[in-house]
C-alpha positions as YAML, in Angstrom:
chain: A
units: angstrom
residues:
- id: 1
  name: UNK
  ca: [0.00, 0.00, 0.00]
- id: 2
  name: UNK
  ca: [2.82, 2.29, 1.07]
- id: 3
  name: UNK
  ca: [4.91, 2.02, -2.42]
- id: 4
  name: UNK
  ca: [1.53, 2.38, -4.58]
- id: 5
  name: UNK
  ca: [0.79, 5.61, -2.16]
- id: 6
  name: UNK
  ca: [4.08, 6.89, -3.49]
- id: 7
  name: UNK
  ca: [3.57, 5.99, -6.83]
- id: 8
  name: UNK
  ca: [0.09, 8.25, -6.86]
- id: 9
  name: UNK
  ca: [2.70, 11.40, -6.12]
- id: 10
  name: UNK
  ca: [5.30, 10.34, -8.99]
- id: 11
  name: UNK
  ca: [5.66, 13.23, -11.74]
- id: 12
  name: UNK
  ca: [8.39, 13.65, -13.90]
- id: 13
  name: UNK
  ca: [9.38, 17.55, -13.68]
- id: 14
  name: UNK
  ca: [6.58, 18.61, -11.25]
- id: 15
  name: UNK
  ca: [3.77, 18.53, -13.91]
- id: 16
  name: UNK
  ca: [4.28, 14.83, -15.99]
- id: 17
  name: UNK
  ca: [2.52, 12.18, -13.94]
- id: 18
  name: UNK
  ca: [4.64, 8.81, -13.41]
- id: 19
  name: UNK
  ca: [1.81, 6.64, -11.97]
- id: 20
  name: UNK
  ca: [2.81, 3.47, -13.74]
- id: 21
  name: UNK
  ca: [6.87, 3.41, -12.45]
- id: 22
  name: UNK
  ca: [8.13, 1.59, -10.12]
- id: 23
  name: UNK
  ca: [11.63, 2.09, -8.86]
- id: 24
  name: UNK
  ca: [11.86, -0.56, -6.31]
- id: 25
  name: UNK
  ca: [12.73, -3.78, -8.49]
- id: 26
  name: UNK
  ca: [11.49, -6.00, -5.88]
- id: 27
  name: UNK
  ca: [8.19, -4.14, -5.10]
- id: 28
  name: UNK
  ca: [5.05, -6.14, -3.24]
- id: 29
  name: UNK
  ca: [2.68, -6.82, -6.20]
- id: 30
  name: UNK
  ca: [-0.52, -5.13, -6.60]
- id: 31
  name: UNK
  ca: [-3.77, -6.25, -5.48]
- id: 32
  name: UNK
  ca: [-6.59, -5.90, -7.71]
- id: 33
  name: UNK
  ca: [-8.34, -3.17, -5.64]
- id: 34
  name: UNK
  ca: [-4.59, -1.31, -6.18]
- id: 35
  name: UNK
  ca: [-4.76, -1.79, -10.09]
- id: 36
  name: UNK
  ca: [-7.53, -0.02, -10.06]
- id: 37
  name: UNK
  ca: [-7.48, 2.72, -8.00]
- id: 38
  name: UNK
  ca: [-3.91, 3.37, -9.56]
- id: 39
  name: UNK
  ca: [-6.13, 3.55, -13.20]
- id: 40
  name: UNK
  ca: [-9.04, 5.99, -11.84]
- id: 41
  name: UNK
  ca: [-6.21, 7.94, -10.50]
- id: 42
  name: UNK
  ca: [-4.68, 8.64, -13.93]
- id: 43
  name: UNK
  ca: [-8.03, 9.04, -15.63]
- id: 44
  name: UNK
  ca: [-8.70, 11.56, -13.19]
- id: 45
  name: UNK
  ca: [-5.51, 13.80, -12.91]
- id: 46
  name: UNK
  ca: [-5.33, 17.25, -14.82]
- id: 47
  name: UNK
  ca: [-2.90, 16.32, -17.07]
- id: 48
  name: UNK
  ca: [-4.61, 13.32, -18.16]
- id: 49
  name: UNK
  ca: [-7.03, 16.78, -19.70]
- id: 50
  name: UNK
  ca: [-4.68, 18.67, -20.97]
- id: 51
  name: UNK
  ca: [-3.42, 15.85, -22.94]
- id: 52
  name: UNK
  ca: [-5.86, 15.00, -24.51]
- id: 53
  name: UNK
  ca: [-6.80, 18.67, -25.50]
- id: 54
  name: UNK
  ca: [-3.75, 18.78, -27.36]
- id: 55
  name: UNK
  ca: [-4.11, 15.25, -29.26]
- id: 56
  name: UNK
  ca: [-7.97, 16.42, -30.07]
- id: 57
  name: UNK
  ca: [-6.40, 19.57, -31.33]
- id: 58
  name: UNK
  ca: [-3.73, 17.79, -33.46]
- id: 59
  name: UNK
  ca: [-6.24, 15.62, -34.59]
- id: 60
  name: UNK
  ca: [-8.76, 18.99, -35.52]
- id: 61
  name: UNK
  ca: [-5.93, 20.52, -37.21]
- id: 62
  name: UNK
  ca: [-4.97, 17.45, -39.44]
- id: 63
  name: UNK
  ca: [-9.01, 16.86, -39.59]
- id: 64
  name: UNK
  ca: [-8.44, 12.83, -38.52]
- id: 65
  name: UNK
  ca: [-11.51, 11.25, -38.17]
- id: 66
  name: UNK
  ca: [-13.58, 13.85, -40.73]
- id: 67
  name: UNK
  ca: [-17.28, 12.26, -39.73]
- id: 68
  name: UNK
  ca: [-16.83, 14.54, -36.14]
- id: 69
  name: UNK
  ca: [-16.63, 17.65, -38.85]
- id: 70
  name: UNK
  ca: [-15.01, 20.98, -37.59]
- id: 71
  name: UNK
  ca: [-15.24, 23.83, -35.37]
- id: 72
  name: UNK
  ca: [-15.95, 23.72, -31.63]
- id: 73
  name: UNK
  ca: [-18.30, 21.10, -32.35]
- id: 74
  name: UNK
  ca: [-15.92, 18.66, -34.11]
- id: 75
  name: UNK
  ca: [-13.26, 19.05, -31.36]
- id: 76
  name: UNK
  ca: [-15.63, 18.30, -28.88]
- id: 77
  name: UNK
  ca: [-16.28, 15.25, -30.33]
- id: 78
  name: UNK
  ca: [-12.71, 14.35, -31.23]
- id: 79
  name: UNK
  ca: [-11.89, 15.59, -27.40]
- id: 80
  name: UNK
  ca: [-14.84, 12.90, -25.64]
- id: 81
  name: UNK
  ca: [-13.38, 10.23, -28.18]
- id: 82
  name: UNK
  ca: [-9.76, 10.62, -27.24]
- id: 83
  name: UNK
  ca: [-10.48, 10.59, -23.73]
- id: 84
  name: UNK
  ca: [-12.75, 7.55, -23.92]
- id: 85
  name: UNK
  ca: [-10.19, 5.31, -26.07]
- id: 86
  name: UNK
  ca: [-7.57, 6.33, -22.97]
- id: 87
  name: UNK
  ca: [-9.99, 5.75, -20.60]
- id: 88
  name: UNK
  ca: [-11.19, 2.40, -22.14]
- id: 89
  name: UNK
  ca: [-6.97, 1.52, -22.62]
- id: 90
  name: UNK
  ca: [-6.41, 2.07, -19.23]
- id: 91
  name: UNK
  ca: [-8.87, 0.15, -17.68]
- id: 92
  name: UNK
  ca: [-8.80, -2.94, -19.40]
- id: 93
  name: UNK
  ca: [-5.57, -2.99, -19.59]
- id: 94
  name: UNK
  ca: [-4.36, -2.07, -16.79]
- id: 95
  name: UNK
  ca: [-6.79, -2.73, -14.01]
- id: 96
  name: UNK
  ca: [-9.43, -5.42, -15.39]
- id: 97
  name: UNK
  ca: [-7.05, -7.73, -17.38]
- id: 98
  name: UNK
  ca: [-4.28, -7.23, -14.98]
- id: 99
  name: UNK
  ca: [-5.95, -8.41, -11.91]
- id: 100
  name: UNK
  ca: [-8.20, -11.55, -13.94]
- id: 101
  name: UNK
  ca: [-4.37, -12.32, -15.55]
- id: 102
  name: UNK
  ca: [-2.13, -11.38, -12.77]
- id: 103
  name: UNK
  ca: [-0.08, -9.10, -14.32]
- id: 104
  name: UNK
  ca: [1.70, -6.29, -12.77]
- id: 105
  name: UNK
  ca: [1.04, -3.28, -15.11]
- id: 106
  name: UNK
  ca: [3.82, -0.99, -13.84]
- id: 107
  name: UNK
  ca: [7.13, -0.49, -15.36]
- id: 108
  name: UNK
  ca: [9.84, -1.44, -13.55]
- id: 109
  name: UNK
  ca: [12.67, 0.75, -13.63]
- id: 110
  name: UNK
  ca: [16.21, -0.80, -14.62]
- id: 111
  name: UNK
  ca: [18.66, 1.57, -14.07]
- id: 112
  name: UNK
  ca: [21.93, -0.41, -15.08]
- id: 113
  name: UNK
  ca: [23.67, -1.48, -18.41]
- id: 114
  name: UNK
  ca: [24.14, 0.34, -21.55]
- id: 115
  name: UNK
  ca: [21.98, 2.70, -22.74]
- id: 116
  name: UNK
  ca: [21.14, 0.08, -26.00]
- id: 117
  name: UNK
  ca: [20.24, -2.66, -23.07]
- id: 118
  name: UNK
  ca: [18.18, 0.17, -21.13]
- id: 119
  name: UNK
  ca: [16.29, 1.36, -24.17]
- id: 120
  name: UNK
  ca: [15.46, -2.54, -25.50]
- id: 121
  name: UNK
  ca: [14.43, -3.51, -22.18]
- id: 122
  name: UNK
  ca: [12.23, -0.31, -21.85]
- id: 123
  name: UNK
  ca: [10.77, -1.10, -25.23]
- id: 124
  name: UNK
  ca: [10.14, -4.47, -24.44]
- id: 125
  name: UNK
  ca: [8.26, -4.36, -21.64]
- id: 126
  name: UNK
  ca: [5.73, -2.85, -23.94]
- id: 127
  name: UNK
  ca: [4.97, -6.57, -24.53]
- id: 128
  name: UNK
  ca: [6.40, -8.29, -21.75]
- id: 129
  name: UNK
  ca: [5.67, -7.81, -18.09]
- id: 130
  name: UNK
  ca: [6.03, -8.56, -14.81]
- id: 131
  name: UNK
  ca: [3.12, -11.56, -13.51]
- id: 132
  name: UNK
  ca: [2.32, -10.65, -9.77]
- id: 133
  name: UNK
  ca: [4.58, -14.21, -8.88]
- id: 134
  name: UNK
  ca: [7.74, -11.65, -9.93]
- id: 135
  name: UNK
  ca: [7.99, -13.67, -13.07]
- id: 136
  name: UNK
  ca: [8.22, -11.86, -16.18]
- id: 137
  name: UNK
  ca: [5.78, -12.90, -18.99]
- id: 138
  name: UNK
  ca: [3.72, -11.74, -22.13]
- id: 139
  name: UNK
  ca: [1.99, -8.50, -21.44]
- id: 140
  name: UNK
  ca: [-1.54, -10.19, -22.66]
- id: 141
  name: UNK
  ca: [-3.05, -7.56, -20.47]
- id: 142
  name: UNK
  ca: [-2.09, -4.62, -21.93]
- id: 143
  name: UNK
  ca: [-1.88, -5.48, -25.55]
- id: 144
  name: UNK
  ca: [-4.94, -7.58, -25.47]
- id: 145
  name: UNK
  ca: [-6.70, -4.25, -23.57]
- id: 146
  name: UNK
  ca: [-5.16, -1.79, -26.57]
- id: 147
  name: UNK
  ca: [-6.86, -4.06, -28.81]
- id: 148
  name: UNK
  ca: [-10.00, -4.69, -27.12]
- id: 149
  name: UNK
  ca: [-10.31, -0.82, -26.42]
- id: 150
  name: UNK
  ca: [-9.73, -0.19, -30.28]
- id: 151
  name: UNK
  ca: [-12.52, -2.36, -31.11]
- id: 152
  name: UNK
  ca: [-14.73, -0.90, -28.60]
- id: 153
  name: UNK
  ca: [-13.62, 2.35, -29.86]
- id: 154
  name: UNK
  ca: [-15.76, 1.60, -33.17]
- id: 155
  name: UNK
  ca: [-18.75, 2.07, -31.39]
- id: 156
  name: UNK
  ca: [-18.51, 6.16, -30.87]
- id: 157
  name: UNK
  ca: [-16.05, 6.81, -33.62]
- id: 158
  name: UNK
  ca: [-17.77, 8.20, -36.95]
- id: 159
  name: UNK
  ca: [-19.76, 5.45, -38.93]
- id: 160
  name: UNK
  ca: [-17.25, 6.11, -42.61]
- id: 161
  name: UNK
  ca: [-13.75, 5.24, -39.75]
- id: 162
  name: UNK
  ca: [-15.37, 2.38, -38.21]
- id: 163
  name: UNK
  ca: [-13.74, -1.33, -39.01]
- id: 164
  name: UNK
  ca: [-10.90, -3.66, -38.30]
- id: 165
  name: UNK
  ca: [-8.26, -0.64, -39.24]
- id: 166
  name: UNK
  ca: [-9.78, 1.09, -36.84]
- id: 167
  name: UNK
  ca: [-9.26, -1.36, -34.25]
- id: 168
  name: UNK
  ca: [-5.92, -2.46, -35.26]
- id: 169
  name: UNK
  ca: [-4.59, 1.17, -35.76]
- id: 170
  name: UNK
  ca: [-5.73, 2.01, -32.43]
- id: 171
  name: UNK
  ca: [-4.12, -1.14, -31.04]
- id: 172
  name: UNK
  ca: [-0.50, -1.05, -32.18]
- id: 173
  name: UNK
  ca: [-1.00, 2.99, -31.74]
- id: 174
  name: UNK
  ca: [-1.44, 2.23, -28.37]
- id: 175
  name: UNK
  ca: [1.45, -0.50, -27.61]
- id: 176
  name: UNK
  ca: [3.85, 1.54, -29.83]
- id: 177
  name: UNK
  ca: [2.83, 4.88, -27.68]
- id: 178
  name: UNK
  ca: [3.49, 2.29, -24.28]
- id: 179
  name: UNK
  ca: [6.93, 1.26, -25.57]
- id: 180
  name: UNK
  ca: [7.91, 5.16, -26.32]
- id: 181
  name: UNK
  ca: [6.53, 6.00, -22.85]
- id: 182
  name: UNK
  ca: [8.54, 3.58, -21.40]
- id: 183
  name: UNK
  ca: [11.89, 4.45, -23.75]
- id: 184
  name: UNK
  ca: [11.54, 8.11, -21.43]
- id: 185
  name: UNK
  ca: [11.19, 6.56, -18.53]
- id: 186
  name: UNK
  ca: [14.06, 4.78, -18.27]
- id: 187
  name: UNK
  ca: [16.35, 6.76, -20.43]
- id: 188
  name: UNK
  ca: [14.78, 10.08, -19.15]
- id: 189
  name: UNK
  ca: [15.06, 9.08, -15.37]
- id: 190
  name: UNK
  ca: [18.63, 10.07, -15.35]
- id: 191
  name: UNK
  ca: [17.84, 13.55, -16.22]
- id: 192
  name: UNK
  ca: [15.17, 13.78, -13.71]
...
């Protein structure tokens, strides 16, 4: 309870949160009732907002997703769609799939080695993670929930973007987002 507690204060620079790091390598594993309070608590934190202002607004400006349409209206759309495929990501993958799998969904920091064996562990453990027994195995949690979350993702997204690309984009858009995240958390920690 204590290292989760400290993980809820984690931000990189004041402002960035750092929910999902874990910098004791050894750390207790998570109960379920942890995996998901540690998911509401990112879904709920300012930045969590802000961010996905700006990706709406990159997504208005590039006019992805052209069914919403544009103006105030069409960001508002593209802004309640962003948030739900993050909110939908997290949750399945990193509270319900985690604690029916038991999988940890932090990243644990490395620290040691080469840069090259820092960054291609931190990029791996986009698809392999830590199972609550300390053993590290596929991350069927979270790339299962990127996938699942894409496909639920075709039920609010315009009618002419709907499909399997849909799905699949948002999938590996998701994983591939997770393995850069991680890349600046371990590589970035040293700058911190």
């Amino acid at each position: 309870t204590e290292q989760v507690n400290v993980q809820l204060q984690q931000r990189v620079l004041g402002v960035f949160p750092n929910f999902y790091s874990s910098y004791i390598w050894d750390a207790a594993p998570m109960t379920a009732g942890q995996k998901y309070q540690l998911a509401a608590h990112s879904l709920v934190d300012p930045f969590s907002f802000v961010g996905t202002g700006i990706f709406a607004a990159a997504e208005q400006w590039q006019n992805t997703f052209p069914g919403y349409g544009q103006g105030a209206r069409g960001y508002a759309k593209r802004y309640g769609a962003a948030y739900a495929d993050e909110a939908l990501s997290r949750m399945i993958g990193s509270a319900i799939l985690p604690s029916l799998l038991h999988q940890d969904p932090r990243y644990f920091y490395r620290g040691t080695g080469s840069r090259k064996a820092r960054a291609l562990y931190a990029i791996s453990q986009a698809v392999i993670c830590r199972g609550d027994n300390g053993k590290m195995q596929p991350n069927y949690s979270y790339v299962l929930g990127s996938f699942a979350a894409g496909g639920i993702s075709n039920l609010y997204h315009p009618a002419g973007d709907r499909g399997a690309g849909l799905t699949i984009s948002n999938g590996f858009l998701n994983v591939g987002a997770h393995a850069i995240d991680n890349l600046a958390r371990e590589i970035g920690r040293a700058h911190v």
